[in-house]
mmCIF file of C-alpha atoms in Angstrom:
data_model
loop_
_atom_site.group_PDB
_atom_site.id
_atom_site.type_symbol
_atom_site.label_atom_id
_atom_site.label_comp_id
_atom_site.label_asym_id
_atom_site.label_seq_id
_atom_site.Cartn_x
_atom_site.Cartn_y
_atom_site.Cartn_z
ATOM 1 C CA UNK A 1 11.505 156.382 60.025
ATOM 2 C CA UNK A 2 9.362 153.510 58.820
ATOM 3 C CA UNK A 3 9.481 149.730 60.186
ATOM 4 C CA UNK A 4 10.805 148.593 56.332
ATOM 5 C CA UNK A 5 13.485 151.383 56.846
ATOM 6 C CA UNK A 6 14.196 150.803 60.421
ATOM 7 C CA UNK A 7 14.737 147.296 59.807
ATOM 8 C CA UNK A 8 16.278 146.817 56.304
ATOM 9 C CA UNK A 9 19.715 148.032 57.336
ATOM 10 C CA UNK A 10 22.310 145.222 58.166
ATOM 11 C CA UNK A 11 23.127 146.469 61.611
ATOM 12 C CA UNK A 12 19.838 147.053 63.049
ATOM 13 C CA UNK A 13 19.126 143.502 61.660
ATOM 14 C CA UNK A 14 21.722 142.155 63.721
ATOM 15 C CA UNK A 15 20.861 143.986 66.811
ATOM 16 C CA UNK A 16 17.262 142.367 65.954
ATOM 17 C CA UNK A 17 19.227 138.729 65.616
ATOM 18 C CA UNK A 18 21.277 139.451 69.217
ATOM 19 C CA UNK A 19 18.413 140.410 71.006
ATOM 20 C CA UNK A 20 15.872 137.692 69.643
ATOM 21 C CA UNK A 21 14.848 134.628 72.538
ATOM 22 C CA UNK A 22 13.890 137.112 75.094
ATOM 23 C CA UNK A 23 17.401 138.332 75.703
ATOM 24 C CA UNK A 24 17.939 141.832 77.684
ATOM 25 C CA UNK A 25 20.793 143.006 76.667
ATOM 26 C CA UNK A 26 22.997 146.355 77.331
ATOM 27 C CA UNK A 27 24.225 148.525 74.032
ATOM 28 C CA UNK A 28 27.884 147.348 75.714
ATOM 29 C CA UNK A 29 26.571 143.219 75.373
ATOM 30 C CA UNK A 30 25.646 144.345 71.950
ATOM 31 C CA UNK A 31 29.014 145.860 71.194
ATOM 32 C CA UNK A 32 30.203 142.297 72.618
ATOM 33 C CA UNK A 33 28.298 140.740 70.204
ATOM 34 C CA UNK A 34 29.076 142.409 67.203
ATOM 35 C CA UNK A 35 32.575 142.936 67.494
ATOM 36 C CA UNK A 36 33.090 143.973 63.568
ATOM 37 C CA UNK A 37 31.262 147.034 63.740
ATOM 38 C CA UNK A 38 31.882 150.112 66.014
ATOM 39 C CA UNK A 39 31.153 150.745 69.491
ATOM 40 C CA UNK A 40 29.531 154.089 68.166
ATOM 41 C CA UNK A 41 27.697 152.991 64.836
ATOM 42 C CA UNK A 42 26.124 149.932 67.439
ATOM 43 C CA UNK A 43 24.752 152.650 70.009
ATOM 44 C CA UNK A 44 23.161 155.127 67.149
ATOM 45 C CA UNK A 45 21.372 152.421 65.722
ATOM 46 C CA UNK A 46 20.119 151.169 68.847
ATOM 47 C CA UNK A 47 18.984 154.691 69.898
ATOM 48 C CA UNK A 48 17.315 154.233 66.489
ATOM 49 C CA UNK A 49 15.761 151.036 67.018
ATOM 50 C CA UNK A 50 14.440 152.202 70.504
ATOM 51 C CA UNK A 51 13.242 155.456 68.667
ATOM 52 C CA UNK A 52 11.574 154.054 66.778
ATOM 53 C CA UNK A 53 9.535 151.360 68.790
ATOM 54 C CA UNK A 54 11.395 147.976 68.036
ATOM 55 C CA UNK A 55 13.395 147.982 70.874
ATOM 56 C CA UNK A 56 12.329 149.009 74.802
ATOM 57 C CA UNK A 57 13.972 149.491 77.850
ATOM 58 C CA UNK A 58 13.754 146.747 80.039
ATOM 59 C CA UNK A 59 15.895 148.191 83.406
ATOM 60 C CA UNK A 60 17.468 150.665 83.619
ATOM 61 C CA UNK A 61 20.460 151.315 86.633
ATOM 62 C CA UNK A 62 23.005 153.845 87.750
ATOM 63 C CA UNK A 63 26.484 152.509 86.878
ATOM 64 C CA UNK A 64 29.531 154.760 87.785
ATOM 65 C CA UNK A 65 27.947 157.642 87.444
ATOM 66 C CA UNK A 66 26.237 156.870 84.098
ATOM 67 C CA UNK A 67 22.973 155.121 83.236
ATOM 68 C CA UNK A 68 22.583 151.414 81.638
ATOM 69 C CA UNK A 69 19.961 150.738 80.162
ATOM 70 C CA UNK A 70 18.727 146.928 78.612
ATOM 71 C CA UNK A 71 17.173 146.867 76.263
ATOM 72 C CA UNK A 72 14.520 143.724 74.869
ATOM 73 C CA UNK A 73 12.961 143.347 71.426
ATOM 74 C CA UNK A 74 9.410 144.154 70.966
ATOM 75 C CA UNK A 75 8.312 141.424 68.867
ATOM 76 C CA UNK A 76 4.863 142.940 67.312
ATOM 77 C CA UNK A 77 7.624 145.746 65.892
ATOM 78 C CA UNK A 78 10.236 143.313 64.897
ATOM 79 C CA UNK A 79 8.746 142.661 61.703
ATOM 80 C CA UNK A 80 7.480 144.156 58.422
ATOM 81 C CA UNK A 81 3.742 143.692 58.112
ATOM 82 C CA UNK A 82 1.745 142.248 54.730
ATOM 83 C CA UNK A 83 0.432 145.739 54.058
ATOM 84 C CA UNK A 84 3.989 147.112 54.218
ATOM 85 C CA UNK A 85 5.663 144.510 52.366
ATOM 86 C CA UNK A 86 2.699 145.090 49.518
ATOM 87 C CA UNK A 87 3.577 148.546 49.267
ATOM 88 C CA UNK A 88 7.732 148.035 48.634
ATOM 89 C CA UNK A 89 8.990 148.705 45.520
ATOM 90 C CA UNK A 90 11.197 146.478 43.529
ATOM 91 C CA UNK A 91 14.231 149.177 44.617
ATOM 92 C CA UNK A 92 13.149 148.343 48.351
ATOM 93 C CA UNK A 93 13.196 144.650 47.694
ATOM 94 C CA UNK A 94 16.565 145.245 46.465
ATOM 95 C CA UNK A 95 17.597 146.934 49.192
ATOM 96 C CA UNK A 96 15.871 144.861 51.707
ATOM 97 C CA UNK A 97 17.725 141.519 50.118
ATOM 98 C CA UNK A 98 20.943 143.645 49.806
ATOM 99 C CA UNK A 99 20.463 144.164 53.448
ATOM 100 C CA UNK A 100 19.665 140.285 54.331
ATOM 101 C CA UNK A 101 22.721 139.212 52.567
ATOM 102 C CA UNK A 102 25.044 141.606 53.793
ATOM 103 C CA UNK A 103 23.828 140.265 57.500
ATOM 104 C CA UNK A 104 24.703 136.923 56.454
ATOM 105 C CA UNK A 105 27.992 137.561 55.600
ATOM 106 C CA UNK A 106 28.860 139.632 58.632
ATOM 107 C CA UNK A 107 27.375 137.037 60.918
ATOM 108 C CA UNK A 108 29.325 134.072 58.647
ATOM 109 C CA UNK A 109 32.520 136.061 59.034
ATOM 110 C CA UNK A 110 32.341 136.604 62.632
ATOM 111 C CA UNK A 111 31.407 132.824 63.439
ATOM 112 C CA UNK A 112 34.342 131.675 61.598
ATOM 113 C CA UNK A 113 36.543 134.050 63.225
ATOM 114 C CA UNK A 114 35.545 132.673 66.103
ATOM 115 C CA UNK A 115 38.577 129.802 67.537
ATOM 116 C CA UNK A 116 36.056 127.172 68.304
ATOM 117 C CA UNK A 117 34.170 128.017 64.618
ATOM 118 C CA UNK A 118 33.765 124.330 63.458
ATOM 119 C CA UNK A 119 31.980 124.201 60.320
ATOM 120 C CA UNK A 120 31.242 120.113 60.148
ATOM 121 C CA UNK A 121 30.488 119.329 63.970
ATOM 122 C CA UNK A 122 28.004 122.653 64.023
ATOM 123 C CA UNK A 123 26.117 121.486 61.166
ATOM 124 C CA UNK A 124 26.628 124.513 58.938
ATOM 125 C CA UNK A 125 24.678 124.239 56.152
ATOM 126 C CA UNK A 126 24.203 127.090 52.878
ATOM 127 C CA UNK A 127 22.695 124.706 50.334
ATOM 128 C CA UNK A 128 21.098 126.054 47.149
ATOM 129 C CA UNK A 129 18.455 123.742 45.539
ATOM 130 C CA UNK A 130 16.422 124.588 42.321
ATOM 131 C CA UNK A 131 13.296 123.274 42.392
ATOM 132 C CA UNK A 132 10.265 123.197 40.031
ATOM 133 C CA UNK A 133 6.955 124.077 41.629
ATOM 134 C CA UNK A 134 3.125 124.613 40.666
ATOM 135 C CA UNK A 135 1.832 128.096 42.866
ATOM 136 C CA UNK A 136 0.282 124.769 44.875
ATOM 137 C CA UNK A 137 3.267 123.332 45.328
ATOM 138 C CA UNK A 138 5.182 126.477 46.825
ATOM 139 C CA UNK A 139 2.974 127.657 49.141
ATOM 140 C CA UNK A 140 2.746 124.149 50.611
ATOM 141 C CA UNK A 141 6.119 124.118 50.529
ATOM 142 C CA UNK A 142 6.308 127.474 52.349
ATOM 143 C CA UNK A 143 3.713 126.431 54.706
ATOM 144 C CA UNK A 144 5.632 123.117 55.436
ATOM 145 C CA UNK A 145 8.872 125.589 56.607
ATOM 146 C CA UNK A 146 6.394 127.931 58.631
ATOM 147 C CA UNK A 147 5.580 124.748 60.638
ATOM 148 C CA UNK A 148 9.018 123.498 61.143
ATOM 149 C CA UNK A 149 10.303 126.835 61.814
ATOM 150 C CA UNK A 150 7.731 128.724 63.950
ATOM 151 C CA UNK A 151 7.542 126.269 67.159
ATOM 152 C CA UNK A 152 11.197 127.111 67.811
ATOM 153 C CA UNK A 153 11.215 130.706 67.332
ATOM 154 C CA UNK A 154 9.963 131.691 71.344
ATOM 155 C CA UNK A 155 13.086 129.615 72.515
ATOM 156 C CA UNK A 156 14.498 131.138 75.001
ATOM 157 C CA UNK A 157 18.638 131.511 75.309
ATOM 158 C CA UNK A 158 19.722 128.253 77.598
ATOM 159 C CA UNK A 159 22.882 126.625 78.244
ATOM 160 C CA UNK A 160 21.982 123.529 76.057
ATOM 161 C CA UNK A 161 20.809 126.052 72.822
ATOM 162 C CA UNK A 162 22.902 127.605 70.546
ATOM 163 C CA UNK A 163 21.102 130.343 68.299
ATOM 164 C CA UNK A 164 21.296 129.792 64.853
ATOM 165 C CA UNK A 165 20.386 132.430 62.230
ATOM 166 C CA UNK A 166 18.221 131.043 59.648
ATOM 167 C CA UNK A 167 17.363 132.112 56.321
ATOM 168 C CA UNK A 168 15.131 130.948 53.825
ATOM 169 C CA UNK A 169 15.828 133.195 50.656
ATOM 170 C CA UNK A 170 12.740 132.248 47.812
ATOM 171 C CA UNK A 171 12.417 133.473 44.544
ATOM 172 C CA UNK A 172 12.065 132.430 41.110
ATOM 173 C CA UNK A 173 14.924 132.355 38.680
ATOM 174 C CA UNK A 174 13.261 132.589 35.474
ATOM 175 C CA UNK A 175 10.006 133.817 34.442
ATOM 176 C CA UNK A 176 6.580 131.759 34.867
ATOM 177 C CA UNK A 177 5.338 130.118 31.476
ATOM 178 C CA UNK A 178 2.657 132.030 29.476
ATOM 179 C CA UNK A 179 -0.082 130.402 28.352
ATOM 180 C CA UNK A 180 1.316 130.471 24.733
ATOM 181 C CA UNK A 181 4.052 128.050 26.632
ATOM 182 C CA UNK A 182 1.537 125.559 28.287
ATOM 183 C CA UNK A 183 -0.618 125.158 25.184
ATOM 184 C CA UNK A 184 2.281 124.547 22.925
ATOM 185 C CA UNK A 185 3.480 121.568 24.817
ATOM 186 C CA UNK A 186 -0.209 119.951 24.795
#
């Protein structure tokens, strides 16, 4: 299996979420974690996530008889690479999205299912903006998140950090002006 197939499936992408920060966690701390899924659908796609090089053993021990194993996230295989993402189809992207979004909504369900879930005082945001930009202008703008963003994403778990899953979803909702456009409003 491929990294863009490994990782564009909404449960391996929240095993990828749990285990982000350096965490080492069991397949039992991930069954913990992601309570609306089963206990057996969690520990095939972890076996498939270790398979296939995302995920590593970290310690393993004898417990009653059995072994545990933790697991931590392999962060140079936690990823789709440019040369990968060039190659997708616009099927894959589909898929991939499809994937994203269904994460989101899992991850939104379980956090309001939670009893302390408290939408105002954790600063909950899903804003949608529309927003008209030269090629300039968004990659600036995408730059501009990459620096905000990327100094926070080697935080480690602590008792004064709450993880937050954030997702920057960019595309454009209508097609880019031809130059039949541009030269008609001159």
């Amino acid at each position: 299996m491929d990294a863009f197939e490994l990782l564009a499936h909404p449960v391996r992408l929240r095993v990828v979420h749990a285990m982000r920060g350096g965490r080492e966690l069991t397949t039992a701390d991930l069954c913990d974690r992601i309570r609306d899924v089963s206990k057996a659908t969690v520990y095939r796609h972890v076996d498939l996530l270790a398979a296939g090089g995302v995920l590593e053993v970290a310690l393993e021990r004898r417990v009653r008889g059995a072994v545990e194993r933790r697991y931590r996230l392999r962060r140079d295989h936690a990823g789709i690479d440019a040369a990968t993402a060039n190659s997708l189809s616009l099927d894959d992207h589909r898929s991939a999205f499809a994937a994203a979004l269904a994460v989101l909504t899992a991850e939104f369900t379980a956090y309001l299912g939670r009893d302390t879930a408290d939408p105002v005082a954790d600063l909950v945001g899903y804003r949608q903006h529309a927003v008209w930009l030269s090629p300039g202008e968004l990659r600036g703008m995408m730059d501009g998140m990459r620096e905000a963003i990327a100094p926070h994403l080697a935080n480690e778990p602590s008792p004064d950090r709450t993880q937050y899953l954030i997702s920057p979803i960019l595309f454009p909702v209508e097609a880019p002006p031809t130059e039949t456009d541009t030269s008609s409003r001159s």
